[in-house]
CSV table of C-alpha atoms in Angstrom, one decimal:
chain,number,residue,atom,x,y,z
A,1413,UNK,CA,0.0,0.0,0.0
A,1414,UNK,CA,1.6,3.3,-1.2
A,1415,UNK,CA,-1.2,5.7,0.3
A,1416,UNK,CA,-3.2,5.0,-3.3
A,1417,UNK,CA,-7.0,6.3,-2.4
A,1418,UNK,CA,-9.8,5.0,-4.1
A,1419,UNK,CA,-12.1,7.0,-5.3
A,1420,UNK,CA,-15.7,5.9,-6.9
A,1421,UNK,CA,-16.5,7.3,-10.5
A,1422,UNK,CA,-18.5,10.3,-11.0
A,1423,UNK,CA,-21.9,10.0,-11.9
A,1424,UNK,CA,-22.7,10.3,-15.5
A,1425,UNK,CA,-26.3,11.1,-15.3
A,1426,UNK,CA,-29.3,12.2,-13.0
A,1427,UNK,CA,-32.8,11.3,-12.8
A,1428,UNK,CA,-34.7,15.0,-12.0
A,1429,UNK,CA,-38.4,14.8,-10.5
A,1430,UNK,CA,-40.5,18.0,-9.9
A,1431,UNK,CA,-42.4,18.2,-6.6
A,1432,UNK,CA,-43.6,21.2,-6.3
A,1433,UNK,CA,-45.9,23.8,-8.6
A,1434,UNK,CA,-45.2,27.0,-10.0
A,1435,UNK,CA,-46.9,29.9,-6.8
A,1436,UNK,CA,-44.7,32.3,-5.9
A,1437,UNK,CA,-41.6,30.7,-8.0
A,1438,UNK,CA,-39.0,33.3,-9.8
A,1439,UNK,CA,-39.4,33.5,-13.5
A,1440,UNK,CA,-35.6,32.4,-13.8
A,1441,UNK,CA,-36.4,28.9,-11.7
A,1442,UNK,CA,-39.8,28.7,-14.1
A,1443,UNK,CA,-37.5,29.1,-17.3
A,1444,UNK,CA,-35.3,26.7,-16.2
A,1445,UNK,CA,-37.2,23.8,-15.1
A,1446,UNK,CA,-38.9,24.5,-18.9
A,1447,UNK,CA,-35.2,23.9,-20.4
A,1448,UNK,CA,-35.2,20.8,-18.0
A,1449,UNK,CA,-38.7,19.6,-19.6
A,1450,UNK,CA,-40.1,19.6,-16.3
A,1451,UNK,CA,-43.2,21.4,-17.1
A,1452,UNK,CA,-45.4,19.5,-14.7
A,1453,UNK,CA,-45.9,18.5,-11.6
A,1454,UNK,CA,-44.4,14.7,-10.7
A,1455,UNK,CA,-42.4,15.1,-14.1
A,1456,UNK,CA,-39.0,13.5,-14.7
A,1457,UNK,CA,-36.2,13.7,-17.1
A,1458,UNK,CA,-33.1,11.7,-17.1
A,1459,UNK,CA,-30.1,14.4,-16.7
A,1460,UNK,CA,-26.5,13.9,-18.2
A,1461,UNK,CA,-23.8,15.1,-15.2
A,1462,UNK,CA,-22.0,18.7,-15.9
A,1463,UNK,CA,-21.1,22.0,-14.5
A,1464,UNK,CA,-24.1,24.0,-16.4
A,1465,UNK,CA,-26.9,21.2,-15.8
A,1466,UNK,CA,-25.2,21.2,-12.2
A,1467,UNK,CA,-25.8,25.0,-11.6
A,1468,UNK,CA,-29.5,25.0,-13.0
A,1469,UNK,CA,-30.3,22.2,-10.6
A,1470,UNK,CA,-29.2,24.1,-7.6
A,1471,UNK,CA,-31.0,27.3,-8.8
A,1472,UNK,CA,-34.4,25.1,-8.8
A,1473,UNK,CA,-33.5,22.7,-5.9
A,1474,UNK,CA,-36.5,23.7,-3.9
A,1475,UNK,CA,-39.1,22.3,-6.7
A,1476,UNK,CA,-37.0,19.5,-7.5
A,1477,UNK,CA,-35.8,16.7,-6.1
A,1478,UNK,CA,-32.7,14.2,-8.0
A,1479,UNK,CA,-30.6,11.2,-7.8
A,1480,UNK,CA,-27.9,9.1,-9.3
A,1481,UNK,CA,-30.7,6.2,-11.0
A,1482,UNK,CA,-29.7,2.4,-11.0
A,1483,UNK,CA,-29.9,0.3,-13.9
A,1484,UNK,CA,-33.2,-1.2,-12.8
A,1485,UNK,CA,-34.5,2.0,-12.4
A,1486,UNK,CA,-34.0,3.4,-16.1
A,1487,UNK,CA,-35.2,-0.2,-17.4
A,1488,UNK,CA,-38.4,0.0,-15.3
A,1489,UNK,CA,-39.1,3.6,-16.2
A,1490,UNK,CA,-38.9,3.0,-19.7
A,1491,UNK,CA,-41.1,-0.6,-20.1
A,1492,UNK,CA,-43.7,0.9,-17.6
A,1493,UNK,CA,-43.6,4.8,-18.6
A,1494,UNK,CA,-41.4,5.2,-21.7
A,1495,UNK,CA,-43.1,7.1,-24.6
A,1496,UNK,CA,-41.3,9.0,-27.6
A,1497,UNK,CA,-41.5,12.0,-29.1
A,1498,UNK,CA,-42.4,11.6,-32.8
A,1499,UNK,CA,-43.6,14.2,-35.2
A,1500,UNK,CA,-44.7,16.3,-31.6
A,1501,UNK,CA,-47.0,13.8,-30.8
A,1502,UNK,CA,-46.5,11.2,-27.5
A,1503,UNK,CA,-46.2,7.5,-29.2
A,1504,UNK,CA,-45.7,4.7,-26.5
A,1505,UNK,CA,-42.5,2.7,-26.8
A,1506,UNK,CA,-44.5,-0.5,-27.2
A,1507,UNK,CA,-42.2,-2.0,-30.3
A,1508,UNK,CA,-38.9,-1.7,-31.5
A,1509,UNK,CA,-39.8,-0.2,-34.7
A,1510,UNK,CA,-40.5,3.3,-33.5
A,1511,UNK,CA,-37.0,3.0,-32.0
A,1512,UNK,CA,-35.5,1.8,-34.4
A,1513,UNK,CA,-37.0,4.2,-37.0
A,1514,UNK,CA,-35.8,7.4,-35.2
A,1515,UNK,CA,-32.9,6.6,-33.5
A,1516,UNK,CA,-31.1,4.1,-36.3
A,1517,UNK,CA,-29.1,6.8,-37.6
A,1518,UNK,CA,-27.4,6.8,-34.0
A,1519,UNK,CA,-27.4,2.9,-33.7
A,1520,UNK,CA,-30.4,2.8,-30.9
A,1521,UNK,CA,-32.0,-0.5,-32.3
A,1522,UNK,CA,-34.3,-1.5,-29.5
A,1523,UNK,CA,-35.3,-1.1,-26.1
A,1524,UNK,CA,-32.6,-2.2,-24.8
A,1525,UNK,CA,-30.2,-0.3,-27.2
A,1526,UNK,CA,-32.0,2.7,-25.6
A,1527,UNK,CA,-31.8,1.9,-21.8
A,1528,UNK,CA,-27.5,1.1,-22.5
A,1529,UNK,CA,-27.3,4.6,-24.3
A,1530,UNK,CA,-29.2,6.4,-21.2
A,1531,UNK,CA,-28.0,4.7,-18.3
A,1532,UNK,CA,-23.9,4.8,-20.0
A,1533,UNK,CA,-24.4,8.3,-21.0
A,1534,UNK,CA,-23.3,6.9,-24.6
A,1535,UNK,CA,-21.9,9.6,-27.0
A,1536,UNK,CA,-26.0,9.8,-28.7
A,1537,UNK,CA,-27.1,10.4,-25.0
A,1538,UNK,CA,-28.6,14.1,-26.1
A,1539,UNK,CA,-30.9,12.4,-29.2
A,1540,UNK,CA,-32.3,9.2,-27.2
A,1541,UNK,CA,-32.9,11.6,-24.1
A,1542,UNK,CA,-34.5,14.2,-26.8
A,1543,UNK,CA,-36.7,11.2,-28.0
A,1544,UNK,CA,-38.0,10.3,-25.2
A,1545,UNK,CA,-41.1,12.1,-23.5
A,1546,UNK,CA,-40.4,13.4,-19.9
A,1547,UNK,CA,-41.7,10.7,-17.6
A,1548,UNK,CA,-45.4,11.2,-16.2
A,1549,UNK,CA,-45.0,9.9,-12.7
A,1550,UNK,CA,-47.6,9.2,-9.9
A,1551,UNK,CA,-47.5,10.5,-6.7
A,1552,UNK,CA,-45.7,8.4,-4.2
A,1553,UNK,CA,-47.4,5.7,-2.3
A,1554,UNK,CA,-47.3,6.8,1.4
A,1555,UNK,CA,-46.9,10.1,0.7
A,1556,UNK,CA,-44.1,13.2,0.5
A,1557,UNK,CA,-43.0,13.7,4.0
A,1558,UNK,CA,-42.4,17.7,3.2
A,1559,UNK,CA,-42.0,19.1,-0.2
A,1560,UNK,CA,-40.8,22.5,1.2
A,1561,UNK,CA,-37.9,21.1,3.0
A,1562,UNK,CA,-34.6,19.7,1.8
A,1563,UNK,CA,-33.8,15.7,1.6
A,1564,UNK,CA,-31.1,16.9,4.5
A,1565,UNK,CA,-33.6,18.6,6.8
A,1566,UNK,CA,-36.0,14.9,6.5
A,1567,UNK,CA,-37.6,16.4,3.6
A,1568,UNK,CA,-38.2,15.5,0.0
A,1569,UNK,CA,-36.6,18.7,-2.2
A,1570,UNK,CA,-32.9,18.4,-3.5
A,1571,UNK,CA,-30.0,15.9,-3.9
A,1572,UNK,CA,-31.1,12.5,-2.5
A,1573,UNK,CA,-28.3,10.4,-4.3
A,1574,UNK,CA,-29.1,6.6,-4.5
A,1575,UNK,CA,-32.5,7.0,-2.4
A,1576,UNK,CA,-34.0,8.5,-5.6
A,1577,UNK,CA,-34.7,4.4,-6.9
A,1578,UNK,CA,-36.5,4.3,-3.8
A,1579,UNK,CA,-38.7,6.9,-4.7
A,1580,UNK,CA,-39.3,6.2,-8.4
A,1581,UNK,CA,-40.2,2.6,-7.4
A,1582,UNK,CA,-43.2,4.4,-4.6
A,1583,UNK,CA,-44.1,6.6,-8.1
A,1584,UNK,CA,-44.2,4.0,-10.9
């Protein structure tokens, strides 16, 4: 042992989740959770991991709460929820032929194509991520415990890391 410390990767990418609605919210956090495509409440968007997404998050951390998403996490939210966005209109991924139809230019093939490209943040991240339609989640079973406070404080808003599976899997 030569003092080598070991470090765990980075995250590549978050899953968002808005929480809370748009009274008495600054037109700069309303603009931005529009770039995010969270438009709704109990919306979510998958996230890739840099400074400028990083920033925007933590000027909208009191509507939104995010995590680092597990494999099984992706894969369930896109069988159960996935839908794409062809031609503006909101076409569920229930074949591989609409995936394969839009995103073959950027070898996405299939479902399963798709959930590697996400959950890798693969270099065609930005088109599968465009493709697909944010995520039209249901409230949790049992309940926020407080929207207005922070995951830190024992509430629900902001960074939450892993325990973000925990919640998508009370919401799907």
């Amino acid at each position: 042992m030569d003092g080598d410390l070991f470090m765990a990767a980075e995250p590549k990418i978050l899953l968002v989740i808005r929480i809370r609605g748009i009274n008495r919210m600054h037109p700069n956090s309303k603009k931005i959770l529009q770039l995010l495509r969270l438009r709704q409440i109990q919306n979510a968007t998958f996230l890739r991991v840099n400074k400028a997404t990083l920033n925007m998050l933590k000027k909208v951390e009191p509507y939104v709460t995010y995590g680092i998403p597990n494999l099984k996490t992706v894969r369930d939210l896109l069988y159960k929820r996935g839908y794409a966005k062809v031609n503006s209109q909101r076409i569920p991924l229930s074949d591989n032929k609409v995936i394969s139809d839009n995103l073959g230019k950027c070898d996405i093939l299939c479902m399963e194509d798709l959930i590697h490209e996400i959950y890798t943040c693969g270099p065609h991240f930005k088109e599968a991520n465009k493709f697909l339609w944010p995520f039209k989640l249901s409230s949790p079973l049992g309940g926020y415990k407080a929207k207005r406070k922070n995951f830190a404080e024992g509430g629900d808003a902001g960074n939450r890391d892993e325990y973000i599976n925990q919640l998508v899997r009370r919401m799907n």
